[in-house]
A tleap script that builds the chain and sets N, CA, C and O, in Angstrom:
source leaprc.protein.ff14SB
mol = sequence {
  NGLY GLY SER ARG PHE ASP ALA ARG HIE THR
  PRO ASN GLY GLY SER ARG ASN ASN GLU LEU
  GLU GLU GLU ILE ASN ARG LEU THR LYS GLU
  ARG ASP MET LEU ARG LYS GLU ILE GLU ASP
  SER GLU GLN GLN TRP HIE ASN ILE GLU LEU
  ILE ILE GLU ARG ASN THR GLN LEU GLU GLU
  ALA ILE LYS LYS GLN ASN LYS VAL LEU SER
  LYS TYR LYS ARG ARG LEU ASP GLU SER GLN
  HIE ALA ASP THR GLN GLU LEU THR ARG LEU
  GLN GLN GLN ALA ALA GLU ASN GLU GLU ASN
  VAL ASN ASN LEU LYS ASP GLN ILE GLU GLN
  LEU LYS GLU VAL GLU CLYS
}
set mol.1.N position { 0.970 -1.160 0.026 }
set mol.1.CA position { -0.048 0.022 -0.083 }
set mol.1.C position { 0.849 1.378 0.030 }
set mol.1.O position { 1.752 1.526 0.853 }
set mol.2.N position { 0.471 2.286 -0.881 }
set mol.2.CA position { 1.055 3.449 -1.022 }
set mol.2.C position { 1.320 4.280 0.298 }
set mol.2.O position { 2.364 4.818 0.667 }
set mol.3.N position { 0.081 4.234 0.900 }
set mol.3.CA position { 0.127 5.143 2.150 }
set mol.3.C position { 1.053 4.699 3.297 }
set mol.3.O position { 1.328 5.531 4.161 }
set mol.4.N position { 1.519 3.542 3.368 }
set mol.4.CA position { 2.350 2.984 4.395 }
set mol.4.C position { 3.779 3.433 3.788 }
set mol.4.O position { 4.596 3.849 4.609 }
set mol.5.N position { 4.082 3.398 2.703 }
set mol.5.CA position { 5.413 3.806 2.071 }
set mol.5.C position { 5.491 5.156 2.424 }
set mol.5.O position { 6.471 5.585 3.033 }
set mol.6.N position { 4.373 6.001 2.040 }
set mol.6.CA position { 4.419 7.486 2.228 }
set mol.6.C position { 4.830 7.813 3.704 }
set mol.6.O position { 5.725 8.598 4.020 }
set mol.7.N position { 4.082 7.129 4.515 }
set mol.7.CA position { 4.186 7.473 6.093 }
set mol.7.C position { 5.540 7.256 6.553 }
set mol.7.O position { 6.010 7.994 7.419 }
set mol.8.N position { 6.227 6.280 6.035 }
set mol.8.CA position { 7.677 5.970 6.611 }
set mol.8.C position { 8.442 6.944 6.174 }
set mol.8.O position { 9.374 7.256 6.914 }
set mol.9.N position { 8.281 7.689 4.879 }
set mol.9.CA position { 9.234 8.611 4.438 }
set mol.9.C position { 8.876 10.077 4.757 }
set mol.9.O position { 9.624 10.979 4.379 }
set mol.10.N position { 7.723 10.336 5.462 }
set mol.10.CA position { 7.422 11.743 5.665 }
set mol.10.C position { 7.842 11.879 7.095 }
set mol.10.O position { 7.725 10.943 7.886 }
set mol.11.N position { 8.351 13.100 7.439 }
set mol.11.CA position { 8.781 13.537 8.911 }
set mol.11.C position { 7.826 13.155 10.015 }
set mol.11.O position { 8.219 12.444 10.940 }
set mol.12.N position { 6.583 13.602 9.953 }
set mol.12.CA position { 5.562 13.131 10.810 }
set mol.12.C position { 4.787 12.260 9.922 }
set mol.12.O position { 3.934 12.748 9.181 }
set mol.13.N position { 5.021 11.038 9.948 }
set mol.13.CA position { 4.473 9.972 9.298 }
set mol.13.C position { 2.864 9.730 9.515 }
set mol.13.O position { 2.439 9.505 10.648 }
set mol.14.N position { 2.064 9.780 8.481 }
set mol.14.CA position { 0.698 9.772 8.684 }
set mol.14.C position { 0.230 8.623 9.531 }
set mol.14.O position { -0.628 8.797 10.397 }
set mol.15.N position { 0.817 7.361 9.280 }
set mol.15.CA position { 0.350 6.241 10.253 }
set mol.15.C position { 0.636 6.600 11.694 }
set mol.15.O position { -0.196 6.444 12.588 }
set mol.16.N position { 1.862 7.093 11.879 }
set mol.16.CA position { 1.946 7.531 13.125 }
set mol.16.C position { 0.875 8.472 13.864 }
set mol.16.O position { 0.554 8.361 15.047 }
set mol.17.N position { 0.439 9.303 13.064 }
set mol.17.CA position { -0.686 10.066 13.513 }
set mol.17.C position { -1.840 9.411 13.799 }
set mol.17.O position { -2.594 9.642 14.745 }
set mol.18.N position { -1.991 8.337 12.696 }
set mol.18.CA position { -3.232 7.671 13.022 }
set mol.18.C position { -3.072 6.720 14.396 }
set mol.18.O position { -4.034 6.630 15.159 }
set mol.19.N position { -1.873 6.045 14.666 }
set mol.19.CA position { -1.745 5.375 15.817 }
set mol.19.C position { -2.053 6.375 17.035 }
set mol.19.O position { -2.778 6.056 17.978 }
set mol.20.N position { -1.394 7.671 16.903 }
set mol.20.CA position { -1.687 8.384 18.186 }
set mol.20.C position { -3.077 8.746 18.250 }
set mol.20.O position { -3.623 8.769 19.353 }
set mol.21.N position { -3.892 9.108 16.926 }
set mol.21.CA position { -5.224 9.243 17.212 }
set mol.21.C position { -6.151 8.201 17.852 }
set mol.21.O position { -7.046 8.430 18.665 }
set mol.22.N position { -5.764 6.962 17.319 }
set mol.22.CA position { -6.403 5.847 17.906 }
set mol.22.C position { -6.118 5.627 19.407 }
set mol.22.O position { -7.091 5.406 20.127 }
set mol.23.N position { -4.886 5.665 19.952 }
set mol.23.CA position { -4.321 5.965 21.257 }
set mol.23.C position { -5.371 6.886 22.024 }
set mol.23.O position { -6.117 6.524 22.934 }
set mol.24.N position { -5.273 8.099 21.486 }
set mol.24.CA position { -6.094 9.216 22.088 }
set mol.24.C position { -7.576 8.859 22.194 }
set mol.24.O position { -8.215 9.221 23.182 }
set mol.25.N position { -8.102 8.207 21.276 }
set mol.25.CA position { -9.600 7.737 21.203 }
set mol.25.C position { -9.608 6.706 22.225 }
set mol.25.O position { -10.437 6.872 23.120 }
set mol.26.N position { -8.864 5.675 22.290 }
set mol.26.CA position { -8.916 4.628 23.279 }
set mol.26.C position { -8.851 5.230 24.728 }
set mol.26.O position { -9.628 4.897 25.623 }
set mol.27.N position { -7.936 6.066 24.854 }
set mol.27.CA position { -7.645 6.600 26.349 }
set mol.27.C position { -9.065 7.343 26.571 }
set mol.27.O position { -9.715 7.082 27.582 }
set mol.28.N position { -9.501 8.197 25.694 }
set mol.28.CA position { -10.693 8.898 26.029 }
set mol.28.C position { -12.022 8.071 26.345 }
set mol.28.O position { -12.958 8.390 27.078 }
set mol.29.N position { -11.841 6.945 25.598 }
set mol.29.CA position { -13.036 5.836 25.854 }
set mol.29.C position { -12.758 5.414 27.261 }
set mol.29.O position { -13.686 5.375 28.068 }
set mol.30.N position { -11.638 5.123 27.578 }
set mol.30.CA position { -11.255 4.478 28.993 }
set mol.30.C position { -11.682 5.384 29.970 }
set mol.30.O position { -12.396 5.105 30.933 }
set mol.31.N position { -11.173 6.591 29.656 }
set mol.31.CA position { -11.674 7.614 30.674 }
set mol.31.C position { -12.991 7.979 31.008 }
set mol.31.O position { -13.392 8.293 32.129 }
set mol.32.N position { -13.758 7.906 29.769 }
set mol.32.CA position { -15.024 8.030 29.933 }
set mol.32.C position { -15.866 6.839 30.675 }
set mol.32.O position { -16.870 7.046 31.355 }
set mol.33.N position { -15.323 5.645 30.444 }
set mol.33.CA position { -15.845 4.686 31.072 }
set mol.33.C position { -15.528 4.528 32.761 }
set mol.33.O position { -16.330 4.092 33.587 }
set mol.34.N position { -14.119 5.011 33.035 }
set mol.34.CA position { -13.803 5.355 34.400 }
set mol.34.C position { -14.764 6.277 35.019 }
set mol.34.O position { -15.246 5.970 36.110 }
set mol.35.N position { -15.070 7.298 34.479 }
set mol.35.CA position { -15.862 8.553 34.816 }
set mol.35.C position { -17.294 7.841 35.229 }
set mol.35.O position { -17.816 7.969 36.337 }
set mol.36.N position { -17.766 7.163 34.271 }
set mol.36.CA position { -19.232 6.568 34.620 }
set mol.36.C position { -18.931 5.636 35.788 }
set mol.36.O position { -19.709 5.681 36.741 }
set mol.37.N position { -17.933 4.827 35.830 }
set mol.37.CA position { -17.894 3.885 36.749 }
set mol.37.C position { -17.788 4.648 38.241 }
set mol.37.O position { -18.246 4.084 39.234 }
set mol.38.N position { -17.215 5.845 38.325 }
set mol.38.CA position { -17.148 6.590 39.476 }
set mol.38.C position { -18.430 7.161 39.964 }
set mol.38.O position { -18.877 7.109 41.110 }
set mol.39.N position { -19.055 7.828 38.693 }
set mol.39.CA position { -20.425 8.431 38.940 }
set mol.39.C position { -21.395 7.076 39.524 }
set mol.39.O position { -22.136 7.252 40.491 }
set mol.40.N position { -21.332 6.128 39.041 }
set mol.40.CA position { -22.319 4.998 39.514 }
set mol.40.C position { -21.939 4.545 40.781 }
set mol.40.O position { -22.826 4.198 41.561 }
set mol.41.N position { -20.477 4.479 41.193 }
set mol.41.CA position { -20.297 4.028 42.446 }
set mol.41.C position { -20.604 5.219 43.495 }
set mol.41.O position { -20.833 4.969 44.678 }
set mol.42.N position { -20.594 6.469 42.998 }
set mol.42.CA position { -20.977 7.635 43.783 }
set mol.42.C position { -22.374 7.692 44.178 }
set mol.42.O position { -22.770 8.102 45.269 }
set mol.43.N position { -23.152 7.225 43.159 }
set mol.43.CA position { -24.689 7.239 43.218 }
set mol.43.C position { -24.969 5.956 44.171 }
set mol.43.O position { -25.830 6.022 45.048 }
set mol.44.N position { -24.217 4.817 43.960 }
set mol.44.CA position { -24.444 3.847 45.064 }
set mol.44.C position { -24.211 4.140 46.274 }
set mol.44.O position { -25.033 3.758 47.106 }
set mol.45.N position { -23.193 4.795 46.656 }
set mol.45.CA position { -22.849 5.235 47.836 }
set mol.45.C position { -23.917 6.067 48.378 }
set mol.45.O position { -24.427 5.775 49.459 }
set mol.46.N position { -24.318 7.156 47.658 }
set mol.46.CA position { -25.430 8.033 47.838 }
set mol.46.C position { -26.531 7.062 48.390 }
set mol.46.O position { -26.998 7.228 49.517 }
set mol.47.N position { -26.918 6.075 47.589 }
set mol.47.CA position { -28.264 5.230 47.864 }
set mol.47.C position { -27.735 4.589 49.362 }
set mol.47.O position { -28.591 4.615 50.247 }
set mol.48.N position { -26.638 4.116 49.661 }
set mol.48.CA position { -26.162 3.442 50.792 }
set mol.48.C position { -26.418 4.562 51.918 }
set mol.48.O position { -27.235 4.392 52.822 }
set mol.49.N position { -25.730 5.588 51.790 }
set mol.49.CA position { -26.129 6.681 52.761 }
set mol.49.C position { -27.327 6.861 53.256 }
set mol.49.O position { -27.553 6.837 54.466 }
set mol.50.N position { -28.410 7.103 52.155 }
set mol.50.CA position { -29.657 7.207 52.424 }
set mol.50.C position { -30.348 6.094 53.318 }
set mol.50.O position { -31.068 6.369 54.277 }
set mol.51.N position { -30.030 4.718 52.869 }
set mol.51.CA position { -30.403 3.745 53.538 }
set mol.51.C position { -30.017 3.595 55.022 }
set mol.51.O position { -30.769 3.089 55.855 }
set mol.52.N position { -28.764 4.083 55.292 }
set mol.52.CA position { -28.025 4.097 56.617 }
set mol.52.C position { -28.973 5.174 57.338 }
set mol.52.O position { -29.485 4.852 58.410 }
set mol.53.N position { -29.213 6.371 56.820 }
set mol.53.CA position { -30.141 7.441 57.345 }
set mol.53.C position { -31.287 6.767 57.792 }
set mol.53.O position { -31.577 6.777 58.988 }
set mol.54.N position { -31.983 6.170 56.939 }
set mol.54.CA position { -33.352 5.496 57.111 }
set mol.54.C position { -33.452 4.593 58.229 }
set mol.54.O position { -34.416 4.590 58.994 }
set mol.55.N position { -32.313 3.718 58.339 }
set mol.55.CA position { -32.122 2.732 59.214 }
set mol.55.C position { -32.013 3.462 60.542 }
set mol.55.O position { -32.742 3.077 61.456 }
set mol.56.N position { -31.154 4.506 60.752 }
set mol.56.CA position { -30.869 5.130 61.985 }
set mol.56.C position { -32.145 5.863 62.366 }
set mol.56.O position { -32.348 5.839 63.579 }
set mol.57.N position { -33.063 6.513 61.643 }
set mol.57.CA position { -34.293 7.199 61.888 }
set mol.57.C position { -35.097 5.931 62.468 }
set mol.57.O position { -35.655 6.034 63.560 }
set mol.58.N position { -35.152 4.777 61.755 }
set mol.58.CA position { -35.963 3.864 62.161 }
set mol.58.C position { -35.524 3.165 63.664 }
set mol.58.O position { -36.371 2.727 64.443 }
set mol.59.N position { -34.182 3.139 63.910 }
set mol.59.CA position { -33.887 2.761 65.201 }
set mol.59.C position { -34.485 3.708 66.226 }
set mol.59.O position { -35.212 3.318 67.140 }
set mol.60.N position { -34.151 4.935 66.033 }
set mol.60.CA position { -34.666 5.970 67.023 }
set mol.60.C position { -36.266 5.751 67.268 }
set mol.60.O position { -36.862 5.810 68.344 }
set mol.61.N position { -36.771 5.494 66.030 }
set mol.61.CA position { -38.389 5.404 66.214 }
set mol.61.C position { -38.795 4.175 67.033 }
set mol.61.O position { -39.807 4.093 67.729 }
set mol.62.N position { -37.859 3.228 66.852 }
set mol.62.CA position { -38.238 2.007 67.710 }
set mol.62.C position { -37.796 2.361 69.035 }
set mol.62.O position { -38.643 2.081 69.883 }
set mol.63.N position { -36.799 2.858 69.465 }
set mol.63.CA position { -36.345 3.308 70.702 }
set mol.63.C position { -37.460 3.909 71.367 }
set mol.63.O position { -37.966 3.422 72.378 }
set mol.64.N position { -37.897 5.087 70.747 }
set mol.64.CA position { -38.907 5.930 71.375 }
set mol.64.C position { -40.231 4.950 71.563 }
set mol.64.O position { -40.877 4.956 72.611 }
set mol.65.N position { -40.530 4.193 70.545 }
set mol.65.CA position { -41.949 3.391 70.723 }
set mol.65.C position { -41.508 2.444 72.063 }
set mol.65.O position { -42.313 2.378 72.992 }
set mol.66.N position { -40.273 1.744 72.146 }
set mol.66.CA position { -40.333 0.808 73.092 }
set mol.66.C position { -40.265 1.581 74.597 }
set mol.66.O position { -40.719 1.035 75.603 }
set mol.67.N position { -39.660 2.879 74.622 }
set mol.67.CA position { -39.861 3.569 75.833 }
set mol.67.C position { -41.523 3.776 76.196 }
set mol.67.O position { -41.983 3.546 77.315 }
set mol.68.N position { -42.170 4.161 75.262 }
set mol.68.CA position { -43.484 4.289 75.590 }
set mol.68.C position { -44.307 3.030 75.837 }
set mol.68.O position { -45.310 3.050 76.551 }
set mol.69.N position { -43.875 1.977 75.250 }
set mol.69.CA position { -44.340 0.758 75.466 }
set mol.69.C position { -44.217 0.337 76.903 }
set mol.69.O position { -45.195 0.042 77.590 }
set mol.70.N position { -42.936 0.320 77.342 }
set mol.70.CA position { -42.580 0.168 78.511 }
set mol.70.C position { -43.063 0.904 79.713 }
set mol.70.O position { -43.240 0.364 80.805 }
set mol.71.N position { -43.299 2.355 79.419 }
set mol.71.CA position { -44.255 3.215 80.441 }
set mol.71.C position { -45.578 2.517 80.644 }
set mol.71.O position { -46.006 2.232 81.763 }
set mol.72.N position { -46.274 2.225 79.394 }
set mol.72.CA position { -47.560 1.538 79.624 }
set mol.72.C position { -47.661 0.014 80.161 }
set mol.72.O position { -48.707 -0.429 80.636 }
set mol.73.N position { -46.707 -0.594 80.063 }
set mol.73.CA position { -46.564 -1.657 80.524 }
set mol.73.C position { -46.306 -1.501 82.134 }
set mol.73.O position { -46.943 -2.199 82.923 }
set mol.74.N position { -45.575 -0.781 82.468 }
set mol.74.CA position { -45.412 -0.303 83.909 }
set mol.74.C position { -46.745 -0.036 84.523 }
set mol.74.O position { -47.175 -0.602 85.529 }
set mol.75.N position { -47.299 0.788 83.894 }
set mol.75.CA position { -48.785 1.330 84.333 }
set mol.75.C position { -49.592 0.212 84.312 }
set mol.75.O position { -50.192 0.014 85.368 }
set mol.76.N position { -49.800 -0.638 83.349 }
set mol.76.CA position { -50.572 -1.908 83.203 }
set mol.76.C position { -50.295 -2.845 84.567 }
set mol.76.O position { -51.226 -3.331 85.209 }
set mol.77.N position { -48.870 -3.032 84.922 }
set mol.77.CA position { -48.404 -3.964 85.924 }
set mol.77.C position { -48.826 -3.125 87.238 }
set mol.77.O position { -49.169 -3.809 88.203 }
set mol.78.N position { -48.837 -1.858 87.372 }
set mol.78.CA position { -49.288 -1.327 88.695 }
set mol.78.C position { -50.799 -1.271 88.772 }
set mol.78.O position { -51.364 -1.384 89.859 }
set mol.79.N position { -51.440 -1.105 87.684 }
set mol.79.CA position { -53.027 -1.213 87.559 }
set mol.79.C position { -53.407 -2.662 87.764 }
set mol.79.O position { -54.428 -2.954 88.387 }
set mol.80.N position { -52.480 -3.708 87.174 }
set mol.80.CA position { -52.891 -5.270 87.794 }
set mol.80.C position { -52.718 -5.422 88.949 }
set mol.80.O position { -53.509 -6.171 89.522 }
set mol.81.N position { -51.661 -4.799 89.718 }
set mol.81.CA position { -51.246 -5.169 90.902 }
set mol.81.C position { -52.255 -4.512 91.885 }
set mol.81.O position { -52.507 -5.045 92.965 }
set mol.82.N position { -52.818 -3.362 91.498 }
set mol.82.CA position { -53.953 -2.720 92.271 }
set mol.82.C position { -55.197 -3.430 92.135 }
set mol.82.O position { -55.920 -3.425 93.132 }
set mol.83.N position { -55.675 -4.156 90.915 }
set mol.83.CA position { -56.791 -5.024 90.658 }
set mol.83.C position { -56.622 -6.251 91.629 }
set mol.83.O position { -57.521 -6.716 92.331 }
set mol.84.N position { -55.409 -6.670 91.559 }
set mol.84.CA position { -55.298 -8.017 92.527 }
set mol.84.C position { -55.418 -7.792 93.793 }
set mol.84.O position { -55.982 -8.690 94.418 }
set mol.85.N position { -54.963 -6.599 94.566 }
set mol.85.CA position { -55.344 -6.285 95.796 }
set mol.85.C position { -56.733 -5.889 95.901 }
set mol.85.O position { -57.360 -6.259 96.895 }
set mol.86.N position { -57.236 -5.268 95.113 }
set mol.86.CA position { -58.586 -5.051 95.202 }
set mol.86.C position { -59.641 -6.476 95.081 }
set mol.86.O position { -60.700 -6.566 95.704 }
set mol.87.N position { -59.257 -7.233 94.418 }
set mol.87.CA position { -59.841 -8.574 94.130 }
set mol.87.C position { -59.798 -9.275 95.632 }
set mol.87.O position { -60.774 -9.709 96.244 }
set mol.88.N position { -58.426 -9.276 96.066 }
set mol.88.CA position { -58.234 -9.947 97.285 }
set mol.88.C position { -59.080 -9.280 98.466 }
set mol.88.O position { -59.701 -10.026 99.223 }
set mol.89.N position { -59.121 -7.930 98.640 }
set mol.89.CA position { -60.072 -7.282 99.401 }
set mol.89.C position { -61.560 -7.755 99.307 }
set mol.89.O position { -62.280 -8.133 100.232 }
set mol.90.N position { -61.862 -7.643 97.944 }
set mol.90.CA position { -63.341 -8.154 97.874 }
set mol.90.C position { -63.601 -9.636 98.173 }
set mol.90.O position { -64.715 -9.992 98.557 }
set mol.91.N position { -62.519 -10.573 97.992 }
set mol.91.CA position { -62.710 -11.965 98.367 }
set mol.91.C position { -62.946 -12.029 99.916 }
set mol.91.O position { -63.891 -12.678 100.364 }
set mol.92.N position { -62.086 -11.358 100.719 }
set mol.92.CA position { -62.010 -11.240 102.051 }
set mol.92.C position { -63.325 -10.660 102.556 }
set mol.92.O position { -63.894 -11.180 103.516 }
set mol.93.N position { -63.804 -9.627 101.949 }
set mol.93.CA position { -65.206 -8.991 102.215 }
set mol.93.C position { -66.164 -10.096 101.970 }
set mol.93.O position { -66.974 -10.371 102.855 }
set mol.94.N position { -66.150 -10.774 100.821 }
set mol.94.CA position { -67.271 -11.743 100.589 }
set mol.94.C position { -67.123 -12.807 101.737 }
set mol.94.O position { -68.090 -13.132 102.426 }
set mol.95.N position { -65.785 -13.368 101.920 }
set mol.95.CA position { -65.782 -14.294 103.001 }
set mol.95.C position { -66.434 -13.810 104.475 }
set mol.95.O position { -67.043 -14.531 105.266 }
set mol.96.N position { -66.188 -12.659 104.585 }
set mol.96.CA position { -66.736 -12.095 106.033 }
set mol.96.C position { -68.316 -12.039 105.923 }
set mol.96.O position { -69.013 -12.321 106.897 }
set mol.97.N position { -68.868 -11.657 104.678 }
set mol.97.CA position { -70.277 -11.466 104.485 }
set mol.97.C position { -70.905 -13.044 104.767 }
set mol.97.O position { -71.825 -13.317 105.537 }
set mol.98.N position { -70.151 -13.966 103.936 }
set mol.98.CA position { -70.769 -15.145 104.072 }
set mol.98.C position { -70.841 -15.428 105.681 }
set mol.98.O position { -71.881 -15.758 106.253 }
set mol.99.N position { -69.934 -15.300 106.142 }
set mol.99.CA position { -69.722 -15.862 107.760 }
set mol.99.C position { -70.856 -15.037 108.484 }
set mol.99.O position { -71.570 -15.620 109.299 }
set mol.100.N position { -71.032 -13.781 108.230 }
set mol.100.CA position { -72.092 -13.057 108.887 }
set mol.100.C position { -73.555 -13.531 108.486 }
set mol.100.O position { -74.462 -13.512 109.317 }
set mol.101.N position { -73.732 -13.923 107.285 }
set mol.101.CA position { -74.947 -14.681 106.834 }
set mol.101.C position { -75.128 -15.945 107.745 }
set mol.101.O position { -76.160 -16.219 108.358 }
set mol.102.N position { -74.014 -16.643 107.740 }
set mol.102.CA position { -74.054 -17.947 108.394 }
set mol.102.C position { -74.471 -17.677 110.053 }
set mol.102.O position { -75.350 -18.293 110.655 }
set mol.103.N position { -73.748 -16.776 110.522 }
set mol.103.CA position { -73.994 -16.403 111.809 }
set mol.103.C position { -75.421 -15.988 112.115 }
set mol.103.O position { -75.986 -16.423 113.119 }
set mol.104.N position { -76.043 -15.118 111.233 }
set mol.104.CA position { -77.526 -14.746 111.273 }
set mol.104.C position { -78.577 -15.946 111.002 }
set mol.104.O position { -79.747 -15.916 111.384 }
set mol.105.N position { -77.921 -17.108 110.213 }
set mol.105.CA position { -78.848 -18.173 110.124 }
set mol.105.C position { -78.970 -18.827 111.386 }
set mol.105.O position { -80.030 -19.268 111.829 }
set mol.106.N position { -77.751 -18.885 112.012 }
set mol.106.CA position { -77.509 -19.616 113.450 }
set mol.106.C position { -78.588 -19.046 114.410 }
set mol.106.O position { -79.390 -19.700 115.076 }
set mol.107.N position { -78.460 -17.799 114.353 }
set mol.107.CA position { -79.201 -16.961 115.590 }
set mol.107.C position { -80.618 -17.061 115.160 }
set mol.107.O position { -81.426 -16.994 116.086 }
set mol.108.N position { -81.183 -17.230 113.766 }
set mol.108.CA position { -82.459 -17.540 113.552 }
set mol.108.C position { -82.970 -18.621 113.844 }
set mol.108.O position { -84.126 -18.701 114.260 }
set mol.109.N position { -82.104 -19.747 113.657 }
set mol.109.CA position { -82.526 -21.244 114.301 }
set mol.109.C position { -82.310 -21.146 115.634 }
set mol.109.O position { -82.955 -21.994 116.251 }
set mol.110.N position { -81.676 -20.466 116.290 }
set mol.110.CA position { -81.609 -20.263 117.822 }
set mol.110.C position { -83.019 -19.940 118.283 }
set mol.110.O position { -83.768 -20.633 118.972 }
set mol.111.N position { -83.234 -18.647 117.715 }
set mol.111.CA position { -84.520 -17.922 118.178 }
set mol.111.C position { -85.824 -18.809 117.864 }
set mol.111.O position { -86.790 -18.745 118.624 }
set mol.112.N position { -85.835 -19.729 116.604 }
set mol.112.CA position { -86.831 -20.601 116.519 }
set mol.112.C position { -87.076 -21.638 117.417 }
set mol.112.O position { -88.206 -22.049 117.680 }
set mol.113.N position { -85.916 -22.121 117.948 }
set mol.113.CA position { -85.860 -22.996 118.823 }
set mol.113.C position { -86.384 -22.599 120.238 }
set mol.113.O position { -86.972 -23.443 120.913 }
set mol.114.N position { -86.197 -21.416 120.669 }
set mol.114.CA position { -86.563 -20.670 121.674 }
set mol.114.C position { -88.160 -20.489 121.795 }
set mol.114.O position { -88.826 -20.636 122.820 }
set mol.115.N position { -88.616 -20.142 120.527 }
set mol.115.CA position { -89.993 -19.977 120.357 }
set mol.115.C position { -90.781 -21.265 120.618 }
set mol.115.O position { -91.929 -21.179 121.054 }
set mol.116.N position { -90.293 -22.295 120.404 }
set mol.116.CA position { -91.066 -23.673 120.500 }
set mol.116.C position { -91.534 -23.999 121.831 }
set mol.116.O position { -92.149 -25.046 122.031 }
savepdb mol mol.pdb
quit
């Protein structure tokens, strides 16, 4: 091919320029790919940061909720304790009432015996 022959004999050989141009094009493509990779990884990192932020907010919300729940549980426990005490008191009262009723029945029986 004549062009290769020409290139060899010209001070700035044409094929040398072609090689440089190809090299420049290759490096430009490579650089663009690297830039795209960097942008992608920055986007991924941004997404990860958002996820971390959301997780942190979620943890905070859960902690607050647990505080509220434990407060309610404590109130419920105290209330149940009071209810248990009240129930015990009512059972004692009922037992006393039953005893009183039985005493009254006995007295009535005794009075009936006396009337005979």
